[in-house]
PDB file of C-alpha atoms in Angstrom:
ATOM      1  CA  MET F  49      -1.997  38.093  -2.691  1.00  0.00           C
ATOM      2  CA  THR F  50      -2.088  34.583  -4.123  1.00  0.00           C
ATOM      3  CA  THR F  51      -0.169  32.671  -1.475  1.00  0.00           C
ATOM      4  CA  PRO F  52      -1.743  31.795   1.857  1.00  0.00           C
ATOM      5  CA  SER F  53      -0.472  33.382   5.000  1.00  0.00           C
ATOM      6  CA  PRO F  54       2.131  31.274   6.875  1.00  0.00           C
ATOM      7  CA  VAL F  55      -0.199  31.358   9.866  1.00  0.00           C
ATOM      8  CA  ASP F  56      -3.074  29.858   7.856  1.00  0.00           C
ATOM      9  CA  ASP F  57      -0.920  27.303   6.045  1.00  0.00           C
ATOM     10  CA  ASP F  58      -1.546  23.956   7.758  1.00  0.00           C
ATOM     11  CA  ARG F  59      -0.166  21.677   5.068  1.00  0.00           C
ATOM     12  CA  GLY F  60       2.473  20.284   7.447  1.00  0.00           C
ATOM     13  CA  CYS F  61      -0.124  19.102   9.955  1.00  0.00           C
ATOM     14  CA  LEU F  62      -2.493  18.030   7.194  1.00  0.00           C
ATOM     15  CA  ARG F  63       0.265  16.017   5.578  1.00  0.00           C
ATOM     16  CA  LEU F  64       0.886  14.153   8.829  1.00  0.00           C
ATOM     17  CA  VAL F  65      -2.791  13.436   9.379  1.00  0.00           C
ATOM     18  CA  LEU F  66      -3.381  12.222   5.821  1.00  0.00           C
ATOM     19  CA  ALA F  67      -0.175  10.178   5.795  1.00  0.00           C
ATOM     20  CA  VAL F  68      -1.359   7.980   8.678  1.00  0.00           C
ATOM     21  CA  PRO F  69      -3.968   5.900   6.784  1.00  0.00           C
ATOM     22  CA  LEU F  70      -1.744   5.687   3.714  1.00  0.00           C
ATOM     23  CA  THR F  71       1.161   4.470   5.848  1.00  0.00           C
ATOM     24  CA  LEU F  72      -1.029   1.959   7.696  1.00  0.00           C
ATOM     25  CA  LEU F  73      -2.346   0.539   4.427  1.00  0.00           C
ATOM     26  CA  THR F  74       1.220   0.257   3.125  1.00  0.00           C
ATOM     27  CA  LEU F  75       2.257  -1.600   6.285  1.00  0.00           C
ATOM     28  CA  VAL F  76      -0.693  -3.988   5.894  1.00  0.00           C
ATOM     29  CA  ALA F  77       0.319  -4.583   2.278  1.00  0.00           C
ATOM     30  CA  ALA F  78       3.923  -5.179   3.362  1.00  0.00           C
ATOM     31  CA  TYR F  79       2.856  -7.749   5.953  1.00  0.00           C
ATOM     32  CA  PHE F  80       0.702  -9.741   3.553  1.00  0.00           C
ATOM     33  CA  CYS F  81       3.306  -9.506   0.797  1.00  0.00           C
ATOM     34  CA  TRP F  82       5.924 -10.829   3.219  1.00  0.00           C
ATOM     35  CA  THR F  83       3.534 -13.641   4.128  1.00  0.00           C
ATOM     36  CA  ALA F  84       2.991 -14.494   0.460  1.00  0.00           C
ATOM     37  CA  LEU F  85       6.734 -14.621  -0.141  1.00  0.00           C
ATOM     38  CA  THR F  86       7.583 -16.724   2.906  1.00  0.00           C
ATOM     39  CA  ILE F  87       4.927 -19.437   2.588  1.00  0.00           C
ATOM     40  CA  THR F  88       6.536 -22.457   0.989  1.00  0.00           C
ATOM     41  CA  PRO F  89       4.423 -25.456   0.012  1.00  0.00           C
ATOM     42  CA  SER F  90       5.710 -28.866   1.085  1.00  0.00           C
ATOM     43  CA  GLY F  91       4.904 -30.304  -2.315  1.00  0.00           C
ATOM     44  CA  PRO F  92       2.477 -30.087  -5.209  1.00  0.00           C
ATOM     45  CA  TRP F  93      -0.176 -31.713  -3.006  1.00  0.00           C
ATOM     46  CA  ASP F  94      -0.091 -28.923  -0.381  1.00  0.00           C
ATOM     47  CA  ASP F  95      -3.288 -27.124  -1.341  1.00  0.00           C
ATOM     48  CA  ASP F  96      -3.495 -25.238   1.969  1.00  0.00           C
ATOM     49  CA  ALA F  97      -0.151 -23.521   1.381  1.00  0.00           C
ATOM     50  CA  TYR F  98      -1.161 -22.549  -2.149  1.00  0.00           C
ATOM     51  CA  ALA F  99      -4.447 -21.177  -0.825  1.00  0.00           C
ATOM     52  CA  GLY F 100      -2.509 -19.171   1.773  1.00  0.00           C
ATOM     53  CA  ILE F 101      -0.287 -17.704  -0.918  1.00  0.00           C
ATOM     54  CA  VAL F 102      -3.298 -16.698  -3.007  1.00  0.00           C
ATOM     55  CA  LEU F 103      -5.066 -15.202   0.010  1.00  0.00           C
ATOM     56  CA  SER F 104      -1.994 -13.202   0.996  1.00  0.00           C
ATOM     57  CA  CYS F 105      -1.592 -11.917  -2.558  1.00  0.00           C
ATOM     58  CA  VAL F 106      -5.260 -10.932  -2.761  1.00  0.00           C
ATOM     59  CA  LEU F 107      -5.091  -9.087   0.560  1.00  0.00           C
ATOM     60  CA  THR F 108      -1.905  -7.305  -0.552  1.00  0.00           C
ATOM     61  CA  LEU F 109      -3.567  -6.220  -3.776  1.00  0.00           C
ATOM     62  CA  ALA F 110      -6.698  -5.127  -1.900  1.00  0.00           C
ATOM     63  CA  SER F 111      -4.750  -2.938   0.507  1.00  0.00           C
ATOM     64  CA  THR F 112      -2.713  -1.524  -2.379  1.00  0.00           C
ATOM     65  CA  ALA F 113      -5.895  -0.698  -4.283  1.00  0.00           C
ATOM     66  CA  THR F 114      -7.376   0.921  -1.179  1.00  0.00           C
ATOM     67  CA  ALA F 115      -4.243   3.025  -0.709  1.00  0.00           C
ATOM     68  CA  ALA F 116      -4.368   4.081  -4.366  1.00  0.00           C
ATOM     69  CA  ALA F 117      -8.060   4.956  -4.102  1.00  0.00           C
ATOM     70  CA  LEU F 118      -7.349   6.949  -0.954  1.00  0.00           C
ATOM     71  CA  TRP F 119      -4.532   8.825  -2.665  1.00  0.00           C
ATOM     72  CA  LEU F 120      -6.837   9.737  -5.566  1.00  0.00           C
ATOM     73  CA  ALA F 121      -8.887  11.971  -3.285  1.00  0.00           C
ATOM     74  CA  PRO F 122      -8.128  15.586  -4.248  1.00  0.00           C
ATOM     75  CA  SER F 123      -7.316  16.718  -0.710  1.00  0.00           C
ATOM     76  CA  ILE F 124      -4.755  13.945  -0.278  1.00  0.00           C
ATOM     77  CA  ARG F 125      -3.208  14.472  -3.715  1.00  0.00           C
ATOM     78  CA  ARG F 126      -2.661  18.142  -2.864  1.00  0.00           C
ATOM     79  CA  ALA F 127      -0.996  17.333   0.460  1.00  0.00           C
ATOM     80  CA  LEU F 128       1.018  14.198  -0.422  1.00  0.00           C
ATOM     81  CA  PRO F 129       3.156  13.787  -3.548  1.00  0.00           C
ATOM     82  CA  TRP F 130       2.850  10.731  -5.783  1.00  0.00           C
ATOM     83  CA  TRP F 131       5.911   9.004  -4.324  1.00  0.00           C
ATOM     84  CA  TRP F 132       4.021   8.406  -1.058  1.00  0.00           C
ATOM     85  CA  LEU F 133       2.059   5.790  -2.994  1.00  0.00           C
ATOM     86  CA  LEU F 134       5.111   4.174  -4.597  1.00  0.00           C
ATOM     87  CA  PRO F 135       5.913   1.604  -1.838  1.00  0.00           C
ATOM     88  CA  ALA F 136       2.338   0.299  -1.847  1.00  0.00           C
ATOM     89  CA  LEU F 137       2.374   0.016  -5.638  1.00  0.00           C
ATOM     90  CA  LEU F 138       5.671  -1.870  -5.561  1.00  0.00           C
ATOM     91  CA  LEU F 139       4.297  -4.279  -2.974  1.00  0.00           C
ATOM     92  CA  GLY F 140       1.217  -4.807  -5.136  1.00  0.00           C
ATOM     93  CA  THR F 141       3.428  -5.549  -8.124  1.00  0.00           C
ATOM     94  CA  VAL F 142       5.450  -8.096  -6.143  1.00  0.00           C
ATOM     95  CA  ALA F 143       2.272  -9.765  -4.869  1.00  0.00           C
ATOM     96  CA  GLY F 144       0.816  -9.893  -8.365  1.00  0.00           C
ATOM     97  CA  ALA F 145       3.990 -11.502  -9.679  1.00  0.00           C
ATOM     98  CA  ARG F 146       3.983 -14.026  -6.806  1.00  0.00           C
ATOM     99  CA  TRP F 147       0.373 -14.879  -7.494  1.00  0.00           C
ATOM    100  CA  ALA F 148       1.059 -15.314 -11.206  1.00  0.00           C
ATOM    101  CA  VAL F 149       4.178 -17.441 -10.696  1.00  0.00           C
ATOM    102  CA  GLY F 150       3.529 -19.517  -7.608  1.00  0.00           C
ATOM    103  CA  GLY F 151      -0.115 -19.171  -6.636  1.00  0.00           C
TER     104      GLY F 151
END
C-alpha cells in the first residue's frame, strides 16, 4: 500500500493554507510593480519620482524573492506546483526591467 488513504489525504486543505502567503506576496509584488510602472517623472530634475520608481522596483523584487524562498520549502513544493510561483516571477522580471530602463 503505497498511496495514502483518501481519508488521510489532506493535500487539498494544505494547498489552500500554503497558497495564502504565496498569493499575498504575489499581490504585494503586483501592487508595487503597478506603482513602479505608473510613476512618471515630470522631467529629468524630478529626483523624487525616480526614487519612488527605484523603491517600488526594490520592494517588488523583495516580495518576489520572498515568494520564491517560501516556495523552495519542501512542504510547499510538494503541495503547490511550480506555476504558482510564475506570476510573482513575471512581476519581478517586469520590475527589474523597469529599474534597468527608467530607474
